XYZ file of C-alpha atoms in Angstrom:
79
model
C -15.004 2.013 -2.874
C -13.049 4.606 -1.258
C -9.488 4.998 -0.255
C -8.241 5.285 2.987
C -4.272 6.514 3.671
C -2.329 4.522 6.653
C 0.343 6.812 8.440
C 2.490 5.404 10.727
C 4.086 6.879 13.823
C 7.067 5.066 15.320
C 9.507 7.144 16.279
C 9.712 8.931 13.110
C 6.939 9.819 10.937
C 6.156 7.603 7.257
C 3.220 9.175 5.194
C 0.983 6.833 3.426
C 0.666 8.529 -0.078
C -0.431 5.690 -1.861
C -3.654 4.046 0.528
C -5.858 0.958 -0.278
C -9.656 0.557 -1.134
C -11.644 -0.596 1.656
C -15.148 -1.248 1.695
C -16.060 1.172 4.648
C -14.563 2.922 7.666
C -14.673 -0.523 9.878
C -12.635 -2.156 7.135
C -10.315 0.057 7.392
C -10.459 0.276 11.189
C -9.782 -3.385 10.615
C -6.923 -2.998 8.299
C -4.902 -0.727 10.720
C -5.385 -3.169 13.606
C -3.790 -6.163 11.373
C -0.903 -3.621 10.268
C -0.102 -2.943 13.684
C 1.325 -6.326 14.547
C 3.256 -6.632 11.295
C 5.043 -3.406 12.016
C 6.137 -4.407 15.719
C 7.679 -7.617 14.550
C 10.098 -5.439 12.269
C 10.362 -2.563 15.131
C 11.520 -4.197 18.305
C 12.888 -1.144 20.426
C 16.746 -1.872 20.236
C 17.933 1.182 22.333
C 15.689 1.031 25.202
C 12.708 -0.925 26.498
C 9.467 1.260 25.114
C 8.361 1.933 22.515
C 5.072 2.698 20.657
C 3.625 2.537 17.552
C 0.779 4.405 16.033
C -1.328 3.829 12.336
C -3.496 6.789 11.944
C -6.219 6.492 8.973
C -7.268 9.119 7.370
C -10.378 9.152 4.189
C -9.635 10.591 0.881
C -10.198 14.326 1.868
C -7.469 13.522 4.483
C -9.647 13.838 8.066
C -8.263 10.986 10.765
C -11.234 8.703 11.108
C -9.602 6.228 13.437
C -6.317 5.477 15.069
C -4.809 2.307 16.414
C -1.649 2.029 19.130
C 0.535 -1.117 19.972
C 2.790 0.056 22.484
C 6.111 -2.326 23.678
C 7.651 -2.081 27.378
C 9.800 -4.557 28.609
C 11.324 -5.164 32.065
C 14.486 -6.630 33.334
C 14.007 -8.552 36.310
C 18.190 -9.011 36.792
C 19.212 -7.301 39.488
């Protein structure tokens, strides 16, 4: 099974050194999209009202095969 590496981009840049298994390319694909939510509810923008995240997978001879974006934008409607 091989090993795929999950970076994440949010503001600052944490490397994935360590990866999981997953069964192909889609599970991983998969994986990044389920990570992305996770990751917002710990990263609400506290200094302004954007932000965006990024998970970038990359395969065990490190090429990206797929990349994933949540991005956050609020709004105040106070005038």
């Amino acid at each position: 099974m091989p090993r795929f590496f999950f970076d994440v981009h949010d503001g600052r840049n944490e490397r994935d050194d360590e990866g999981i298994l997953c069964e192909d390319v889609q599970a991983a694909a998969l994986e990044a999209k389920l990570l992305l939510p996770e990751i917002a509810r710990h990263e609400v923008p506290k200094d302004g009202e954007r932000q965006t995240i990024t998970v970038l997978v990359t395969d065990e001879e490190g090429h990206p095969v797929y990349s994933a974006a949540l991005c956050f934008v609020g709004t105040w409607l106070l005038r």
